[in-house]
Amino acid sequence: MVVGQRSWSTQTVAGSELVPGVLLLRYRRHSGGEEQATKATKATAGATSATSAAVKRRRQLERGQMTRPASMAFEMSNKNKELMNDIFTNCKLKNGFGPSVQATAAATSPTKRPLSPDHPNPALPITETPSPAMNRMGWALRTLLVADNSSCLKDRKVSGKLIRKCAPGTELVDWLVNLSPIVHTRAQAAGMWQALLEEGVLAHVNKEQPFKDKCFLYRFRLDEEGGTAAAGVPQADDLGAANEHIREALSALFQRGPDATLRMILRKPSHERTSEELELVFEELVHIAALSHLSTSIKRELSSIFVFEAHAQAGTILFNQGDEGRSWYILLKGSVDVVIHGKGTVATLKTGDDFGKLALINDAPRAATIVLKENNCHLLRVDKEHFNRILRDVEANTLRLQEHGKDVLVLERVAKQRGQHSAFKYTVMSGTPAKMLEHLLETRLGQSVGGLDPFLDDFLLTHIVFMPVVQLVDELANYFHCDAHEDAQTAEDREYIINFKKRVIQFMQKWVMAVRHAAFEEPSVCDFIEDLAAEVEADPDLNEETSIVHNVLTQMARYQEDRNQNAGQKWKLPPNGQPICLFSGNATPSKTVIRPDDDIIFRVYCADHTYCTLRFPMHTTAELIKACAADKLQLNRGPEDLVLVEVKSNGERSVFKDNDVSIPTGLSLNGRLFVSVKDHLDALTQLQEQECPTEGVDIDLEILSTKELAYHITLFEWDLFWAVHEYELLYHTFGRHHFGKITANLDVFLRRFNEVQYWIVTELVSTPSLSKRVGLVRKFIKLAAYCKEYQNLNAFFAVVMGLSNMAVSRLQQTWEKIPSKFRKIFQEFEALIDPSRNHRAYRVFVGKLQPPLIPFMPLLLKDMTFAHEGNKTSLDGLVNFEKMHMMAQTMRTIRFCRSRSLGLEPPSPKSEGEVRTYISSFRVIDNQRVLTAMSQKVEPTRKL
Ligand code: CMP
């Protein structure tokens, strides 16, 4: 069976299957086109009008000689009922019928009819059986008609066949107009007969015509069925009962007539709707809340394409979750349940609500099953082709999905992005974590979407903020085992379940693709992947997925192997300078990622500048470091009295939170870690060595090739950049203590930026010779140019910012001697790093580059911080996914920059070994006051 193939046979579902929390297997859709035997709820009679405020608007319109209400449920208001009763009380019945005697209830027998055909036939009834009330009205009218000597209800020969007791529409109208003065117009009378026809009390003899004031023949259902009730002239007591009931019957029919006429129009094929009829429909559409955002011209277009659908039985399934979306619906009368696999009924939609546009707009499978909650529900339907033509581009911007009365997903329409196959899509603005995941699995994976959906990518990059890995794995396992409680499965159910499993596997594959090794770092993920692989291998229906799972398993094995090889990796944080990797058995020292359980050796000082050396895993908390250092330094104070603090080279102090991690790598260039009694914090002073240059190779820069310098700086920084995981940006922005995760690789990369920047300044202010300084400035401008050429924008910024540092820019004598050609180049560079208009110049420039490139990392962090501080993470209890999207955009930039490997043409080696040693550890002073003082010393300010 083709999923979602429309056949208007309907199905019902037993209420017990809809219990929330119980797995709801896919309801079967009948494909044969015939009516399917169902566990039908007995068709109940008398499904009376729902009278919600939205549909109760009453308005009397004289149009085409017909009084017509304007409510979309097409029901008369109480006010009008009173008015009608009033008219009837004063009504003199014509034709001389006397007072009534007790009526007998009309017999009812169910008529079989195809429910909601694609092209509904307005000649057919819309209810399974007439309601008792309509049956009784019909009976009263027929009794009076038959008793009338000049009755139009006669036995007639049609195409040689005798039809008992039938009458032309025109004569039935004449009779009704004559019966009561309240029936002013023929159109009103025709509407009243149509009301009887749509419930099957009256029928066209060939079931081909709705009621028309024409010579088509109609007869009562009673006469169609024959039997004693239809035979002969009515008895006196029947006549009495009919007479007694007729006022009430006419009043009710008078009210129902206009609605019945409208429904009849809406069941006609659009080309058969006259302009007058379209006008009638249009005036009704004006009052539907779900259409209020649409323009008049669109509503006019809709008048001709809306189709009326009626469903008699509660439990009927309109469509199934996972089906292809084919129509959009507005509920005119009744209510429907929104049912989701594994959750049961999550919402009930009522009169005036609409549903089903999500699948149409997103070109995605249905996100829920829609089951009728009541008998005799009425709907307006717009089919996909019309929806796409008329509505898709003008659809409301925001769509809110609720479960149990609360918003769970807020979607917003976005314009088409290049490469997307559909013109417009809804994107997630906010939602509960579980609902967003469900939305992803249900509508963004599987057959309809190719490539990496931006929403999926955003989710994978940012879920750690709102949905911890353990929870994500749990949810995925639940989805994958959605058949766990189902024993007997039909082939169709099985197909559906298999599709679901496939989506979980796809999700996992894309997850691993998006976050790489970060997924394998979590034991719960590895267990999940292994379990999944075992299940996929054992399931012949998932044959095609085995290669995906194997691929993921191979990646996981490679990661674990790499991890084992690098296990016990040790780092040393020298008293100053970059952390140095003390490799233990690692043959490839480049591209080394710092891992949470790597050890790092570092010093912790106390107020008197004595220190201890500690070795701890990178993920150790500040609290533990503090306790251990205090113990080693014999501070003899409880942990609550102590703080772990960084003292920067300028004396500034910054206290760590107890649950902070990756402390040593987070220090500033020349910062030192201190443990101190809380109350003595102010007494902490920096070490003298912090004002001196960091340890580094002392070399005459002049002899090193500038291009070679730029080349090796770029290789070095590429490796540092490569080691940074996108998640580290999130940890950094939200605070690593929230996640308990290290940001060591990002710390080291940021530290490198400062190192290069201050290296430039340090070198220049510690060069007493003017000519050498001039030579150095020229060299650094050239260095910036090479870094730019190598697309190492992080180093480019660092060098240019170093040259713009106040301690350098004030070196007037030096700058005067710089050739104008160099000065001009430098001015261009300064323009490129100009922060105005949110670094527009740089953004435009970098936007044109192709990878590989090393971005200016501080700006990416600024963007993250801006997105974080300017937007709440949670909005009314829902995850603000727009914020996640903003953050993911920045994280994607990093991925883009590294999407091609660095393959620079090496410059001809002159002093390769020296350059490599030199650039890995610069001599740096990062105290601005000291640098300015040194600058003053080499070039004292000229006295005027
Ligand atoms: P669609 O996915 O086209 O088909 C099922 C419809 O149910 C869906 O569009 C929404 O219009 C509607 N719906 C209402 N509430 C929810 C919900 N909580 N989750 C999913 N769908 C819902």
Coordinates of N, CA and C in Angstrom, one line a residue, residues 697-884:
V697 N 62.5 31.4 23.3 CA 63.7 31.4 22.6 C 64.2 32.8 22.3
D698 N 65.4 33.1 22.6 CA 65.9 34.4 22.3 C 66.7 34.3 21.0
I699 N 66.2 34.9 20.0 CA 66.8 34.8 18.7 C 66.7 36.1 18.0
D700 N 67.7 36.3 17.0 CA 67.6 37.6 16.3 C 66.6 37.4 15.2
L701 N 65.5 38.0 15.3 CA 64.4 37.8 14.4 C 64.7 38.2 12.9
E702 N 65.7 39.1 12.8 CA 66.0 39.6 11.5 C 66.5 38.4 10.6
I703 N 67.1 37.4 11.2 CA 67.6 36.4 10.3 C 66.6 35.3 9.9
L704 N 65.4 35.4 10.5 CA 64.4 34.4 10.1 C 63.5 34.9 9.0
S705 N 63.2 34.0 8.1 CA 62.4 34.4 6.9 C 61.0 34.7 7.3
T706 N 60.5 35.8 6.9 CA 59.1 36.3 7.4 C 58.1 35.3 6.8
K707 N 58.2 34.9 5.6 CA 57.2 33.9 5.0 C 57.3 32.6 5.8
E708 N 58.5 32.2 6.1 CA 58.6 30.9 6.9 C 58.0 31.1 8.3
L709 N 58.2 32.2 8.9 CA 57.5 32.5 10.2 C 56.0 32.4 10.0
A710 N 55.4 33.1 9.0 CA 54.0 33.1 8.8 C 53.5 31.6 8.6
Y711 N 54.3 30.9 7.8 CA 53.9 29.6 7.4 C 53.8 28.7 8.7
H712 N 54.9 28.7 9.5 CA 54.9 27.9 10.7 C 53.9 28.3 11.8
I713 N 53.8 29.6 11.8 CA 52.7 30.1 12.8 C 51.4 29.5 12.4
T714 N 51.1 29.5 11.1 CA 49.8 29.0 10.6 C 49.7 27.5 10.8
L715 N 50.7 26.8 10.6 CA 50.6 25.3 10.8 C 50.4 25.1 12.3
F716 N 51.1 25.8 13.1 CA 51.0 25.6 14.6 C 49.5 26.0 15.0
E717 N 49.0 27.1 14.5 CA 47.7 27.5 15.0 C 46.6 26.7 14.4
W718 N 46.9 26.1 13.2 CA 45.9 25.2 12.6 C 45.7 24.0 13.5
D719 N 46.8 23.5 14.0 CA 46.7 22.3 14.9 C 45.9 22.7 16.2
L720 N 46.2 23.9 16.7 CA 45.4 24.3 17.9 C 43.9 24.5 17.6
F721 N 43.7 25.1 16.5 CA 42.3 25.4 16.0 C 41.6 24.1 15.8
W722 N 42.3 23.1 15.2 CA 41.7 21.8 14.8 C 41.2 21.1 16.1
A723 N 42.0 21.3 17.2 CA 41.7 20.6 18.4 C 40.4 21.1 19.1
V724 N 40.0 22.3 18.8 CA 38.9 22.9 19.5 C 37.6 22.3 19.0
H725 N 36.8 21.8 19.9 CA 35.5 21.3 19.5 C 34.4 22.4 19.6
E726 N 33.5 22.3 18.7 CA 32.4 23.4 18.7 C 31.7 23.5 20.0
Y727 N 31.6 22.3 20.7 CA 30.9 22.3 22.0 C 31.6 23.2 23.0
E728 N 33.0 23.4 22.8 CA 33.7 24.2 23.8 C 33.2 25.7 23.7
L729 N 32.7 26.1 22.6 CA 32.2 27.4 22.5 C 31.0 27.6 23.4
L730 N 30.2 26.5 23.4 CA 29.0 26.5 24.2 C 29.4 26.5 25.7
Y731 N 30.3 25.6 26.1 CA 30.8 25.6 27.5 C 31.3 26.9 27.9
H732 N 32.1 27.5 27.0 CA 32.7 28.8 27.3 C 31.6 29.9 27.5
T733 N 30.6 29.9 26.6 CA 29.6 30.9 26.7 C 28.6 30.7 27.9
F734 N 28.2 29.5 28.1 CA 27.2 29.3 29.2 C 27.9 29.1 30.5
G735 N 29.2 28.9 30.5 CA 30.0 28.7 31.7 C 30.3 27.2 31.8
R736 N 31.5 26.8 31.8 CA 31.9 25.4 31.8 C 31.4 24.6 33.0
H737 N 31.3 25.4 34.1 CA 30.8 24.8 35.4 C 29.4 24.2 35.2
H738 N 28.6 24.8 34.3 CA 27.2 24.3 34.1 C 27.3 22.8 33.5
F739 N 28.3 22.6 32.8 CA 28.4 21.3 32.1 C 29.4 20.3 32.7
G740 N 30.3 20.9 33.5 CA 31.4 20.1 34.1 C 32.3 19.6 33.0
K741 N 32.4 20.4 31.9 CA 33.2 20.0 30.8 C 34.4 21.0 30.6
I742 N 35.5 20.5 30.1 CA 36.7 21.3 30.0 C 36.6 22.1 28.7
T743 N 37.3 23.2 28.7 CA 37.4 24.1 27.5 C 38.9 24.3 27.2
A744 N 39.7 23.3 27.5 CA 41.1 23.4 27.5 C 41.6 23.8 26.1
N745 N 41.1 23.1 25.1 CA 41.6 23.4 23.7 C 41.3 24.8 23.2
L746 N 40.0 25.2 23.6 CA 39.7 26.6 23.2 C 40.5 27.6 24.0
D747 N 40.8 27.3 25.3 CA 41.6 28.2 26.2 C 43.0 28.3 25.5
V748 N 43.5 27.2 25.1 CA 44.9 27.3 24.5 C 44.9 28.1 23.2
F749 N 43.9 27.9 22.4 CA 43.8 28.7 21.2 C 43.7 30.2 21.4
L750 N 42.8 30.5 22.4 CA 42.6 31.9 22.7 C 43.9 32.5 23.3
R751 N 44.6 31.7 24.1 CA 45.8 32.1 24.7 C 46.9 32.4 23.7
R752 N 46.8 31.6 22.6 CA 47.8 31.8 21.5 C 47.5 33.2 20.9
F753 N 46.3 33.6 20.7 CA 46.0 34.9 20.1 C 46.7 36.0 20.9
N754 N 46.5 35.9 22.2 CA 47.2 37.0 23.1 C 48.7 36.9 23.0
E755 N 49.1 35.7 22.9 CA 50.6 35.4 22.9 C 51.2 36.1 21.7
V756 N 50.6 35.9 20.5 CA 51.1 36.5 19.3 C 51.0 38.1 19.4
Q757 N 49.9 38.5 19.9 CA 49.7 40.0 20.0 C 50.7 40.6 20.9
Y758 N 50.9 40.0 22.1 CA 51.9 40.6 23.0 C 53.3 40.4 22.6
W759 N 53.5 39.3 21.8 CA 54.9 39.0 21.3 C 55.3 40.2 20.4
I760 N 54.4 40.7 19.6 CA 54.8 41.8 18.7 C 55.2 43.0 19.5
V761 N 54.3 43.3 20.5 CA 54.6 44.5 21.3 C 55.9 44.3 22.1
T762 N 56.0 43.1 22.7 CA 57.2 42.9 23.5 C 58.5 43.0 22.7
E763 N 58.5 42.4 21.5 CA 59.7 42.5 20.7 C 60.0 43.9 20.3
L764 N 59.0 44.7 20.0 CA 59.3 46.1 19.5 C 59.8 47.0 20.7
V765 N 59.1 46.9 21.8 CA 59.5 47.8 22.9 C 60.8 47.3 23.6
S766 N 61.2 46.1 23.3 CA 62.5 45.7 23.9 C 63.6 45.7 22.9
T767 N 63.4 46.5 21.8 CA 64.5 46.7 20.8 C 65.0 48.1 20.9
P768 N 66.1 48.4 21.5 CA 66.5 49.8 21.7 C 66.9 50.5 20.4
S769 N 67.4 49.7 19.4 CA 67.9 50.3 18.2 C 66.8 50.8 17.3
L770 N 66.7 52.0 16.9 CA 65.7 52.6 16.1 C 65.6 51.8 14.7
S771 N 66.8 51.7 14.1 CA 66.8 51.0 12.8 C 66.3 49.6 12.9
K772 N 66.7 48.9 14.0 CA 66.2 47.5 14.2 C 64.7 47.5 14.3
R773 N 64.2 48.6 15.1 CA 62.7 48.6 15.3 C 62.0 48.8 14.0
V774 N 62.6 49.7 13.2 CA 62.0 50.0 11.9 C 61.9 48.7 11.1
G775 N 63.1 48.0 11.1 CA 63.1 46.7 10.4 C 62.1 45.8 10.9
L776 N 61.9 45.8 12.2 CA 60.9 44.8 12.8 C 59.5 45.2 12.4
V777 N 59.2 46.5 12.5 CA 57.8 46.9 12.1 C 57.5 46.5 10.7
R778 N 58.5 46.7 9.8 CA 58.3 46.3 8.4 C 58.1 44.7 8.3
K779 N 58.9 44.0 9.1 CA 58.8 42.6 9.1 C 57.4 42.1 9.6
F780 N 56.9 42.8 10.6 CA 55.6 42.4 11.2 C 54.5 42.8 10.2
I781 N 54.6 43.9 9.5 CA 53.6 44.2 8.5 C 53.6 43.1 7.4
K782 N 54.8 42.7 7.0 CA 54.9 41.6 6.0 C 54.3 40.3 6.6
L783 N 54.6 40.1 7.9 CA 54.1 38.9 8.5 C 52.5 38.9 8.5
A784 N 52.0 40.0 8.8 CA 50.5 40.1 8.7 C 50.0 39.8 7.3
A785 N 50.7 40.4 6.3 CA 50.3 40.1 5.0 C 50.4 38.6 4.6
Y786 N 51.4 38.0 5.1 CA 51.5 36.5 4.8 C 50.4 35.7 5.5
C787 N 50.2 36.1 6.8 CA 49.1 35.4 7.5 C 47.8 35.6 6.8
K788 N 47.6 36.8 6.3 CA 46.3 37.0 5.5 C 46.3 36.1 4.3
E789 N 47.4 36.1 3.6 CA 47.5 35.2 2.4 C 47.2 33.8 2.8
Y790 N 47.7 33.3 3.9 CA 47.5 31.9 4.3 C 46.1 31.7 4.9
Q791 N 45.4 32.8 5.0 CA 44.0 32.8 5.6 C 44.0 32.4 7.0
N792 N 45.1 32.8 7.7 CA 45.2 32.6 9.2 C 44.8 34.0 9.7
L793 N 43.5 34.2 9.9 CA 43.0 35.5 10.3 C 43.1 35.8 11.7
N794 N 43.2 34.7 12.5 CA 43.5 34.8 13.9 C 44.9 35.5 14.1
A795 N 45.9 34.9 13.5 CA 47.2 35.5 13.6 C 47.3 36.9 13.0
F796 N 46.6 37.1 11.8 CA 46.6 38.4 11.2 C 46.1 39.4 12.2
F797 N 44.9 39.1 12.8 CA 44.4 40.1 13.8 C 45.4 40.3 14.9
A798 N 46.0 39.3 15.4 CA 46.9 39.4 16.5 C 48.1 40.3 16.2
V799 N 48.7 40.1 15.0 CA 49.8 40.9 14.6 C 49.4 42.3 14.4
V800 N 48.3 42.6 13.7 CA 47.9 44.0 13.4 C 47.5 44.6 14.8
M801 N 46.8 43.9 15.6 CA 46.5 44.5 16.9 C 47.7 44.8 17.7
G802 N 48.7 43.9 17.6 CA 50.0 44.1 18.3 C 50.6 45.4 17.8
L803 N 50.6 45.6 16.5 CA 51.2 46.8 15.9 C 50.4 48.1 16.3
S804 N 49.1 47.9 16.5 CA 48.3 49.0 16.9 C 48.2 49.3 18.4
N805 N 48.9 48.4 19.2 CA 48.9 48.6 20.6 C 49.5 50.0 20.9
M806 N 49.0 50.6 22.0 CA 49.4 51.9 22.3 C 50.9 52.0 22.5
A807 N 51.5 51.0 23.1 CA 53.0 51.0 23.3 C 53.8 51.0 22.0
V808 N 53.1 50.6 20.9 CA 53.8 50.5 19.6 C 53.4 51.8 18.8
S809 N 52.1 52.1 18.8 CA 51.7 53.2 17.9 C 52.3 54.5 18.3
R810 N 52.7 54.6 19.6 CA 53.3 55.9 20.0 C 54.8 56.0 19.6
L811 N 55.3 55.0 19.1 CA 56.8 55.0 18.6 C 56.9 55.8 17.4
Q812 N 56.8 57.1 17.6 CA 56.7 58.1 16.4 C 57.9 58.0 15.5
Q813 N 59.1 58.0 16.2 CA 60.3 58.0 15.4 C 60.4 56.8 14.5
T814 N 59.9 55.6 15.1 CA 59.9 54.4 14.3 C 59.0 54.5 13.1
W815 N 57.7 54.9 13.4 CA 56.7 55.0 12.3 C 57.1 56.0 11.2
E816 N 57.8 57.1 11.6 CA 58.2 58.1 10.6 C 59.1 57.4 9.6
K817 N 59.9 56.5 10.0 CA 60.9 55.9 9.1 C 60.3 54.7 8.3
I818 N 59.0 54.4 8.5 CA 58.4 53.3 7.7 C 58.1 53.8 6.4
P819 N 58.5 53.2 5.3 CA 58.2 53.7 4.0 C 56.6 53.8 3.8
S820 N 56.2 54.8 3.0 CA 54.8 55.0 2.9 C 54.0 53.8 2.3
K821 N 54.7 53.0 1.5 CA 54.1 51.8 0.9 C 53.7 50.9 2.0
F822 N 54.6 50.7 3.0 CA 54.2 49.8 4.1 C 53.1 50.5 5.0
R823 N 53.2 51.8 5.2 CA 52.2 52.5 6.0 C 50.8 52.3 5.4
K824 N 50.8 52.4 4.1 CA 49.5 52.3 3.4 C 48.9 50.9 3.6
I825 N 49.8 49.9 3.4 CA 49.4 48.5 3.6 C 48.8 48.4 5.0
F826 N 49.6 48.9 6.0 CA 49.2 48.8 7.4 C 47.8 49.4 7.6
Q827 N 47.6 50.6 7.0 CA 46.3 51.3 7.2 C 45.2 50.4 6.6
E828 N 45.4 49.7 5.5 CA 44.4 48.8 5.0 C 44.1 47.7 6.0
F829 N 45.2 47.2 6.6 CA 45.0 46.1 7.6 C 44.2 46.6 8.8
E830 N 44.5 47.9 9.2 CA 43.8 48.4 10.3 C 42.3 48.6 10.0
A831 N 42.1 48.9 8.7 CA 40.7 49.1 8.3 C 39.9 47.7 8.4
L832 N 40.7 46.7 8.1 CA 40.1 45.3 8.1 C 39.8 44.9 9.5
I833 N 40.6 45.3 10.5 CA 40.2 44.9 11.9 C 39.4 45.9 12.6
D834 N 39.0 46.9 11.9 CA 38.1 48.0 12.5 C 36.8 47.3 13.1
P835 N 36.6 47.5 14.4 CA 35.5 46.8 15.0 C 34.1 47.5 14.7
S836 N 34.2 48.7 14.1 CA 32.9 49.4 13.9 C 31.9 48.6 13.0
R837 N 30.7 48.9 13.3 CA 29.6 48.2 12.6 C 29.7 46.7 12.8
N838 N 30.0 46.3 14.0 CA 30.1 44.9 14.3 C 31.1 44.2 13.4
H839 N 32.3 44.8 13.3 CA 33.4 44.2 12.5 C 32.9 43.9 11.0
R840 N 32.2 44.9 10.5 CA 31.7 44.6 9.2 C 32.7 44.4 8.1
A841 N 33.8 45.2 8.2 CA 34.9 45.0 7.1 C 35.4 43.6 7.1
Y842 N 35.7 43.1 8.3 CA 36.2 41.7 8.5 C 35.2 40.7 8.0
R843 N 33.9 40.9 8.4 CA 32.9 39.9 8.1 C 32.7 39.8 6.5
V844 N 32.8 41.0 5.9 CA 32.6 41.0 4.4 C 33.8 40.3 3.8
F845 N 35.0 40.6 4.3 CA 36.2 40.0 3.8 C 36.2 38.4 3.9
V846 N 35.9 38.0 5.1 CA 36.0 36.6 5.4 C 34.9 35.8 4.8
G847 N 33.8 36.5 4.5 CA 32.6 35.9 3.9 C 32.9 35.5 2.4
K848 N 34.0 36.0 1.9 CA 34.3 35.7 0.5 C 35.4 34.5 0.4
L849 N 35.9 34.2 1.6 CA 37.0 33.2 1.6 C 36.4 31.7 1.5
Q850 N 37.2 30.9 1.0 CA 36.9 29.5 1.0 C 37.8 28.8 2.0
P851 N 37.3 27.7 2.6 CA 38.2 27.0 3.5 C 39.4 26.3 2.8
P852 N 40.5 26.0 3.5 CA 40.6 26.1 5.0 C 41.0 27.5 5.4
L853 N 40.5 27.9 6.5 CA 40.9 29.2 7.1 C 40.9 29.2 8.6
I854 N 41.6 30.0 9.2 CA 41.6 30.1 10.7 C 40.9 31.4 11.0
P855 N 39.7 31.4 11.6 CA 39.0 32.6 11.8 C 39.5 33.4 13.1
F856 N 39.1 34.6 13.1 CA 39.4 35.4 14.3 C 38.5 35.0 15.4
M857 N 39.0 34.1 16.3 CA 38.2 33.4 17.2 C 37.5 34.3 18.3
P858 N 38.2 35.4 18.7 CA 37.5 36.2 19.7 C 36.2 36.8 19.2
L859 N 36.1 37.0 17.9 CA 34.8 37.6 17.3 C 33.7 36.5 17.4
L860 N 34.1 35.3 17.1 CA 33.1 34.2 17.2 C 32.6 34.1 18.6
L861 N 33.5 34.2 19.6 CA 33.1 34.1 21.0 C 32.2 35.3 21.3
K862 N 32.5 36.5 20.7 CA 31.7 37.7 21.0 C 30.3 37.4 20.5
D863 N 30.2 36.8 19.3 CA 28.9 36.5 18.7 C 28.1 35.5 19.6
M864 N 28.8 34.6 20.1 CA 28.2 33.6 21.0 C 27.6 34.3 22.3
T865 N 28.5 35.2 22.8 CA 28.1 35.9 24.0 C 26.9 36.8 23.8
F866 N 27.0 37.4 22.6 CA 25.9 38.4 22.2 C 24.6 37.6 22.1
A867 N 24.6 36.4 21.5 CA 23.4 35.6 21.3 C 22.9 35.1 22.7
H868 N 23.9 34.8 23.6 CA 23.5 34.3 24.9 C 22.9 35.4 25.8
E869 N 23.6 36.5 25.8 CA 23.1 37.5 26.8 C 21.9 38.3 26.2
G870 N 21.8 38.3 24.9 CA 20.6 39.0 24.4 C 19.4 38.2 24.3
N871 N 19.4 36.9 24.6 CA 18.2 36.1 24.4 C 18.1 35.1 25.5
K872 N 16.9 34.9 26.0 CA 16.7 34.0 27.1 C 16.8 32.6 26.5
T873 N 17.3 31.6 27.4 CA 17.4 30.3 26.9 C 16.0 29.6 27.0
S874 N 15.2 30.0 27.9 CA 13.8 29.4 28.0 C 12.8 30.5 27.9
L875 N 11.8 30.3 27.1 CA 10.6 31.2 26.9 C 9.4 30.5 27.3
D876 N 8.7 31.0 28.4 CA 7.5 30.4 28.8 C 7.6 28.9 29.0
G877 N 8.7 28.5 29.5 CA 8.9 27.0 29.8 C 9.3 26.2 28.5
L878 N 9.5 26.9 27.4 CA 10.0 26.2 26.2 C 11.4 26.6 25.9
V879 N 12.1 25.8 25.3 CA 13.5 26.1 24.9 C 13.4 27.1 23.7
N880 N 14.1 28.2 23.9 CA 14.1 29.3 22.9 C 15.1 28.8 21.8
F881 N 14.5 28.2 20.8 CA 15.4 27.5 19.8 C 16.0 28.5 18.8
E882 N 15.4 29.7 18.8 CA 16.0 30.7 17.9 C 17.4 31.1 18.4
K883 N 17.5 31.1 19.8 CA 18.8 31.3 20.4 C 19.8 30.2 20.0
M884 N 19.3 29.0 20.1 CA 20.1 27.8 19.7 C 20.6 27.9 18.3

